[in-house]
């Protein structure tokens, strides 16, 4: 039941994210189906920590977009807290490598969205009747500042929600083979292989 609900979460989150970018309904359905039933998802659907973490990403990006589009402090704060709760739940999935990638994806998404839509969240209409972009002026700088504060709030809420998992993990990590100074052998020595074998794997992937 939990696996099915997390797949549904991935589907609905992708659909909401696509629609928030004004993609057509058919396009949103295509995006949601493509993400939910992609090869990445299907081949790892039985890895609970993978699905319980990654499947929150589309909903997280959707909430980040709402945060960036909100012009009032109240709206930005609400979406920041909601995004932090979502990211915290994803972190509790237990796949820290994916959590790192999700953090990078969130930061890149927020940066490029603000660069491509500088007037978003400023209260200005992006285009005039003549098709010329309105000069948002100093409102753009204020929007960057508000984005930074509310994204920091999102990160803080994430850490608070995930603290019951993160704090014991940090304490126990020093007793594992990944502590500083301990050599951990590579799972697969890709650098020691011929380029022809790597090219063949790119066409027909045999698995590790």
PDB file of N, CA and C in Angstrom, residues 111-176:
ATOM      1  N   UNK A 111      17.056  29.019  -8.695  1.00  0.00           N
ATOM      2  CA  UNK A 111      17.938  29.988  -9.340  1.00  0.00           C
ATOM      3  C   UNK A 111      17.505  30.261 -10.772  1.00  0.00           C
ATOM      4  N   UNK A 112      17.306  29.194 -11.564  1.00  0.00           N
ATOM      5  CA  UNK A 112      16.967  29.389 -12.972  1.00  0.00           C
ATOM      6  C   UNK A 112      15.555  29.943 -13.138  1.00  0.00           C
ATOM      7  N   UNK A 113      14.642  29.565 -12.256  1.00  0.00           N
ATOM      8  CA  UNK A 113      13.287  30.123 -12.361  1.00  0.00           C
ATOM      9  C   UNK A 113      13.314  31.622 -12.101  1.00  0.00           C
ATOM     10  N   UNK A 114      14.084  32.048 -11.096  1.00  0.00           N
ATOM     11  CA  UNK A 114      14.172  33.482 -10.809  1.00  0.00           C
ATOM     12  C   UNK A 114      14.854  34.233 -11.941  1.00  0.00           C
ATOM     13  N   UNK A 115      15.889  33.632 -12.548  1.00  0.00           N
ATOM     14  CA  UNK A 115      16.568  34.299 -13.663  1.00  0.00           C
ATOM     15  C   UNK A 115      15.668  34.402 -14.889  1.00  0.00           C
ATOM     16  N   UNK A 116      14.885  33.359 -15.154  1.00  0.00           N
ATOM     17  CA  UNK A 116      14.014  33.360 -16.332  1.00  0.00           C
ATOM     18  C   UNK A 116      12.733  34.157 -16.108  1.00  0.00           C
ATOM     19  N   UNK A 117      12.319  34.314 -14.855  1.00  0.00           N
ATOM     20  CA  UNK A 117      11.099  35.057 -14.534  1.00  0.00           C
ATOM     21  C   UNK A 117      11.411  36.081 -13.449  1.00  0.00           C
ATOM     22  N   UNK A 118      12.160  37.131 -13.795  1.00  0.00           N
ATOM     23  CA  UNK A 118      12.600  38.088 -12.760  1.00  0.00           C
ATOM     24  C   UNK A 118      11.454  38.843 -12.095  1.00  0.00           C
ATOM     25  N   UNK A 119      10.318  38.978 -12.778  1.00  0.00           N
ATOM     26  CA  UNK A 119       9.204  39.728 -12.211  1.00  0.00           C
ATOM     27  C   UNK A 119       8.257  38.854 -11.386  1.00  0.00           C
ATOM     28  N   UNK A 120       8.491  37.541 -11.354  1.00  0.00           N
ATOM     29  CA  UNK A 120       7.618  36.656 -10.591  1.00  0.00           C
ATOM     30  C   UNK A 120       7.720  36.982  -9.111  1.00  0.00           C
ATOM     31  N   UNK A 121       6.569  37.109  -8.456  1.00  0.00           N
ATOM     32  CA  UNK A 121       6.550  37.390  -7.033  1.00  0.00           C
ATOM     33  C   UNK A 121       6.741  38.842  -6.671  1.00  0.00           C
ATOM     34  N   UNK A 122       6.799  39.732  -7.673  1.00  0.00           N
ATOM     35  CA  UNK A 122       6.985  41.152  -7.387  1.00  0.00           C
ATOM     36  C   UNK A 122       5.670  41.930  -7.437  1.00  0.00           C
ATOM     37  N   UNK A 123       4.597  41.274  -7.897  1.00  0.00           N
ATOM     38  CA  UNK A 123       3.330  41.978  -8.047  1.00  0.00           C
ATOM     39  C   UNK A 123       3.172  42.638  -9.401  1.00  0.00           C
ATOM     40  N   UNK A 124       4.243  42.618 -10.226  1.00  0.00           N
ATOM     41  CA  UNK A 124       4.174  43.192 -11.572  1.00  0.00           C
ATOM     42  C   UNK A 124       3.629  42.156 -12.539  1.00  0.00           C
ATOM     43  N   UNK A 125       2.939  42.641 -13.539  1.00  0.00           N
ATOM     44  CA  UNK A 125       2.569  41.776 -14.652  1.00  0.00           C
ATOM     45  C   UNK A 125       3.784  41.652 -15.559  1.00  0.00           C
ATOM     46  N   UNK A 126       4.098  40.443 -15.928  1.00  0.00           N
ATOM     47  CA  UNK A 126       5.339  40.181 -16.648  1.00  0.00           C
ATOM     48  C   UNK A 126       5.457  40.886 -17.983  1.00  0.00           C
ATOM     49  N   UNK A 127       4.333  41.071 -18.707  1.00  0.00           N
ATOM     50  CA  UNK A 127       4.390  41.669 -20.031  1.00  0.00           C
ATOM     51  C   UNK A 127       3.317  42.743 -20.151  1.00  0.00           C
ATOM     52  N   UNK A 128       3.593  43.777 -20.921  1.00  0.00           N
ATOM     53  CA  UNK A 128       2.594  44.792 -21.218  1.00  0.00           C
ATOM     54  C   UNK A 128       1.826  44.372 -22.452  1.00  0.00           C
ATOM     55  N   UNK A 129       0.815  45.159 -22.792  1.00  0.00           N
ATOM     56  CA  UNK A 129       0.006  44.822 -23.964  1.00  0.00           C
ATOM     57  C   UNK A 129       0.851  44.794 -25.231  1.00  0.00           C
ATOM     58  N   UNK A 130       1.887  45.608 -25.259  1.00  0.00           N
ATOM     59  CA  UNK A 130       2.733  45.646 -26.445  1.00  0.00           C
ATOM     60  C   UNK A 130       3.753  44.534 -26.491  1.00  0.00           C
ATOM     61  N   UNK A 131       3.774  43.676 -25.503  1.00  0.00           N
ATOM     62  CA  UNK A 131       4.721  42.569 -25.496  1.00  0.00           C
ATOM     63  C   UNK A 131       6.063  42.922 -24.910  1.00  0.00           C
ATOM     64  N   UNK A 132       6.200  44.159 -24.323  1.00  0.00           N
ATOM     65  CA  UNK A 132       7.474  44.561 -23.732  1.00  0.00           C
ATOM     66  C   UNK A 132       7.461  44.230 -22.258  1.00  0.00           C
ATOM     67  N   UNK A 133       8.549  43.674 -21.744  1.00  0.00           N
ATOM     68  CA  UNK A 133       8.632  43.312 -20.329  1.00  0.00           C
ATOM     69  C   UNK A 133       8.651  44.577 -19.476  1.00  0.00           C
ATOM     70  N   UNK A 134       7.817  44.611 -18.450  1.00  0.00           N
ATOM     71  CA  UNK A 134       7.820  45.734 -17.516  1.00  0.00           C
ATOM     72  C   UNK A 134       9.136  45.769 -16.743  1.00  0.00           C
ATOM     73  N   UNK A 135       9.593  46.985 -16.477  1.00  0.00           N
ATOM     74  CA  UNK A 135      10.806  47.139 -15.687  1.00  0.00           C
ATOM     75  C   UNK A 135      10.438  47.021 -14.214  1.00  0.00           C
ATOM     76  N   UNK A 136      10.775  45.897 -13.599  1.00  0.00           N
ATOM     77  CA  UNK A 136      10.409  45.665 -12.203  1.00  0.00           C
ATOM     78  C   UNK A 136      11.235  46.521 -11.256  1.00  0.00           C
ATOM     79  N   UNK A 137      12.385  46.980 -11.738  1.00  0.00           N
ATOM     80  CA  UNK A 137      13.203  47.862 -10.920  1.00  0.00           C
ATOM     81  C   UNK A 137      13.738  47.178  -9.678  1.00  0.00           C
ATOM     82  N   UNK A 138      13.708  47.930  -8.565  1.00  0.00           N
ATOM     83  CA  UNK A 138      14.250  47.413  -7.309  1.00  0.00           C
ATOM     84  C   UNK A 138      13.396  46.291  -6.739  1.00  0.00           C
ATOM     85  N   UNK A 139      12.185  46.087  -7.265  1.00  0.00           N
ATOM     86  CA  UNK A 139      11.349  44.994  -6.783  1.00  0.00           C
ATOM     87  C   UNK A 139      12.024  43.644  -7.004  1.00  0.00           C
ATOM     88  N   UNK A 140      12.853  43.548  -8.051  1.00  0.00           N
ATOM     89  CA  UNK A 140      13.549  42.293  -8.329  1.00  0.00           C
ATOM     90  C   UNK A 140      14.518  41.970  -7.201  1.00  0.00           C
ATOM     91  N   UNK A 141      15.251  42.979  -6.719  1.00  0.00           N
ATOM     92  CA  UNK A 141      16.190  42.758  -5.624  1.00  0.00           C
ATOM     93  C   UNK A 141      15.460  42.333  -4.359  1.00  0.00           C
ATOM     94  N   UNK A 142      14.306  42.945  -4.102  1.00  0.00           N
ATOM     95  CA  UNK A 142      13.523  42.547  -2.932  1.00  0.00           C
ATOM     96  C   UNK A 142      13.041  41.107  -3.073  1.00  0.00           C
ATOM     97  N   UNK A 143      12.655  40.725  -4.304  1.00  0.00           N
ATOM     98  CA  UNK A 143      12.189  39.354  -4.531  1.00  0.00           C
ATOM     99  C   UNK A 143      13.302  38.359  -4.260  1.00  0.00           C
ATOM    100  N   UNK A 144      14.533  38.675  -4.697  1.00  0.00           N
ATOM    101  CA  UNK A 144      15.667  37.792  -4.413  1.00  0.00           C
ATOM    102  C   UNK A 144      15.874  37.654  -2.913  1.00  0.00           C
ATOM    103  N   UNK A 145      15.771  38.764  -2.197  1.00  0.00           N
ATOM    104  CA  UNK A 145      15.952  38.720  -0.755  1.00  0.00           C
ATOM    105  C   UNK A 145      14.891  37.890  -0.058  1.00  0.00           C
ATOM    106  N   UNK A 146      13.623  38.083  -0.448  1.00  0.00           N
ATOM    107  CA  UNK A 146      12.538  37.303   0.151  1.00  0.00           C
ATOM    108  C   UNK A 146      12.680  35.824  -0.183  1.00  0.00           C
ATOM    109  N   UNK A 147      13.105  35.529  -1.424  1.00  0.00           N
ATOM    110  CA  UNK A 147      13.326  34.134  -1.806  1.00  0.00           C
ATOM    111  C   UNK A 147      14.387  33.494  -0.924  1.00  0.00           C
ATOM    112  N   UNK A 148      15.493  34.222  -0.702  1.00  0.00           N
ATOM    113  CA  UNK A 148      16.571  33.678   0.109  1.00  0.00           C
ATOM    114  C   UNK A 148      16.134  33.373   1.534  1.00  0.00           C
ATOM    115  N   UNK A 149      15.367  34.298   2.124  1.00  0.00           N
ATOM    116  CA  UNK A 149      14.910  34.102   3.502  1.00  0.00           C
ATOM    117  C   UNK A 149      13.968  32.909   3.600  1.00  0.00           C
ATOM    118  N   UNK A 150      13.018  32.822   2.678  1.00  0.00           N
ATOM    119  CA  UNK A 150      12.018  31.751   2.771  1.00  0.00           C
ATOM    120  C   UNK A 150      12.601  30.397   2.370  1.00  0.00           C
ATOM    121  N   UNK A 151      13.564  30.370   1.464  1.00  0.00           N
ATOM    122  CA  UNK A 151      14.227  29.104   1.149  1.00  0.00           C
ATOM    123  C   UNK A 151      15.089  28.641   2.323  1.00  0.00           C
ATOM    124  N   UNK A 152      15.679  29.593   3.051  1.00  0.00           N
ATOM    125  CA  UNK A 152      16.411  29.230   4.265  1.00  0.00           C
ATOM    126  C   UNK A 152      15.452  28.663   5.306  1.00  0.00           C
ATOM    127  N   UNK A 153      14.254  29.244   5.390  1.00  0.00           N
ATOM    128  CA  UNK A 153      13.231  28.700   6.289  1.00  0.00           C
ATOM    129  C   UNK A 153      12.866  27.275   5.879  1.00  0.00           C
ATOM    130  N   UNK A 154      12.731  27.045   4.584  1.00  0.00           N
ATOM    131  CA  UNK A 154      12.436  25.698   4.083  1.00  0.00           C
ATOM    132  C   UNK A 154      13.521  24.713   4.534  1.00  0.00           C
ATOM    133  N   UNK A 155      14.781  25.121   4.423  1.00  0.00           N
ATOM    134  CA  UNK A 155      15.878  24.241   4.826  1.00  0.00           C
ATOM    135  C   UNK A 155      15.841  23.975   6.330  1.00  0.00           C
ATOM    136  N   UNK A 156      15.521  25.009   7.119  1.00  0.00           N
ATOM    137  CA  UNK A 156      15.477  24.845   8.572  1.00  0.00           C
ATOM    138  C   UNK A 156      14.368  23.881   8.985  1.00  0.00           C
ATOM    139  N   UNK A 157      13.196  24.017   8.371  1.00  0.00           N
ATOM    140  CA  UNK A 157      12.096  23.111   8.682  1.00  0.00           C
ATOM    141  C   UNK A 157      12.449  21.695   8.281  1.00  0.00           C
ATOM    142  N   UNK A 158      13.132  21.542   7.141  1.00  0.00           N
ATOM    143  CA  UNK A 158      13.573  20.219   6.692  1.00  0.00           C
ATOM    144  C   UNK A 158      14.448  19.558   7.750  1.00  0.00           C
ATOM    145  N   UNK A 159      15.417  20.301   8.266  1.00  0.00           N
ATOM    146  CA  UNK A 159      16.329  19.744   9.263  1.00  0.00           C
ATOM    147  C   UNK A 159      15.598  19.392  10.554  1.00  0.00           C
ATOM    148  N   UNK A 160      14.634  20.210  10.947  1.00  0.00           N
ATOM    149  CA  UNK A 160      13.880  19.922  12.167  1.00  0.00           C
ATOM    150  C   UNK A 160      13.056  18.647  12.020  1.00  0.00           C
ATOM    151  N   UNK A 161      12.396  18.503  10.872  1.00  0.00           N
ATOM    152  CA  UNK A 161      11.568  17.318  10.654  1.00  0.00           C
ATOM    153  C   UNK A 161      12.431  16.060  10.595  1.00  0.00           C
ATOM    154  N   UNK A 162      13.593  16.171   9.951  1.00  0.00           N
ATOM    155  CA  UNK A 162      14.453  15.000   9.749  1.00  0.00           C
ATOM    156  C   UNK A 162      15.413  14.754  10.903  1.00  0.00           C
ATOM    157  N   UNK A 163      15.413  15.619  11.922  1.00  0.00           N
ATOM    158  CA  UNK A 163      16.365  15.495  13.031  1.00  0.00           C
ATOM    159  C   UNK A 163      16.323  14.133  13.718  1.00  0.00           C
ATOM    160  N   UNK A 164      15.136  13.511  13.935  1.00  0.00           N
ATOM    161  CA  UNK A 164      15.127  12.190  14.587  1.00  0.00           C
ATOM    162  C   UNK A 164      15.897  11.122  13.819  1.00  0.00           C
ATOM    163  N   UNK A 165      16.116  11.333  12.530  1.00  0.00           N
ATOM    164  CA  UNK A 165      16.912  10.390  11.745  1.00  0.00           C
ATOM    165  C   UNK A 165      18.346  10.885  11.572  1.00  0.00           C
ATOM    166  N   UNK A 166      18.503  12.191  11.365  1.00  0.00           N
ATOM    167  CA  UNK A 166      19.825  12.731  11.061  1.00  0.00           C
ATOM    168  C   UNK A 166      20.759  12.696  12.268  1.00  0.00           C
ATOM    169  N   UNK A 167      20.275  13.042  13.443  1.00  0.00           N
ATOM    170  CA  UNK A 167      21.141  13.117  14.617  1.00  0.00           C
ATOM    171  C   UNK A 167      21.711  11.751  15.000  1.00  0.00           C
ATOM    172  N   UNK A 168      20.896  10.694  15.093  1.00  0.00           N
ATOM    173  CA  UNK A 168      21.498   9.372  15.364  1.00  0.00           C
ATOM    174  C   UNK A 168      22.435   8.911  14.246  1.00  0.00           C
ATOM    175  N   UNK A 169      22.087   9.239  13.006  1.00  0.00           N
ATOM    176  CA  UNK A 169      22.951   8.834  11.885  1.00  0.00           C
ATOM    177  C   UNK A 169      24.319   9.493  11.989  1.00  0.00           C
ATOM    178  N   UNK A 170      24.339  10.780  12.360  1.00  0.00           N
ATOM    179  CA  UNK A 170      25.616  11.489  12.510  1.00  0.00           C
ATOM    180  C   UNK A 170      26.439  10.894  13.651  1.00  0.00           C
ATOM    181  N   UNK A 171      25.767  10.481  14.719  1.00  0.00           N
ATOM    182  CA  UNK A 171      26.478   9.917  15.867  1.00  0.00           C
ATOM    183  C   UNK A 171      27.022   8.528  15.571  1.00  0.00           C
ATOM    184  N   UNK A 172      26.231   7.731  14.853  1.00  0.00           N
ATOM    185  CA  UNK A 172      26.622   6.349  14.591  1.00  0.00           C
ATOM    186  C   UNK A 172      27.563   6.208  13.396  1.00  0.00           C
ATOM    187  N   UNK A 173      27.645   7.246  12.553  1.00  0.00           N
ATOM    188  CA  UNK A 173      28.458   7.140  11.340  1.00  0.00           C
ATOM    189  C   UNK A 173      29.931   6.900  11.652  1.00  0.00           C
ATOM    190  N   UNK A 174      30.400   7.397  12.809  1.00  0.00           N
ATOM    191  CA  UNK A 174      31.827   7.235  13.134  1.00  0.00           C
ATOM    192  C   UNK A 174      32.187   5.786  13.434  1.00  0.00           C
ATOM    193  N   UNK A 175      31.193   4.926  13.602  1.00  0.00           N
ATOM    194  CA  UNK A 175      31.470   3.517  13.870  1.00  0.00           C
ATOM    195  C   UNK A 175      31.402   2.668  12.605  1.00  0.00           C
ATOM    196  N   UNK A 176      31.248   3.288  11.450  1.00  0.00           N
ATOM    197  CA  UNK A 176      31.128   2.552  10.191  1.00  0.00           C
ATOM    198  C   UNK A 176      32.433   2.614   9.411  1.00  0.00           C
TER     199      UNK A 176
END
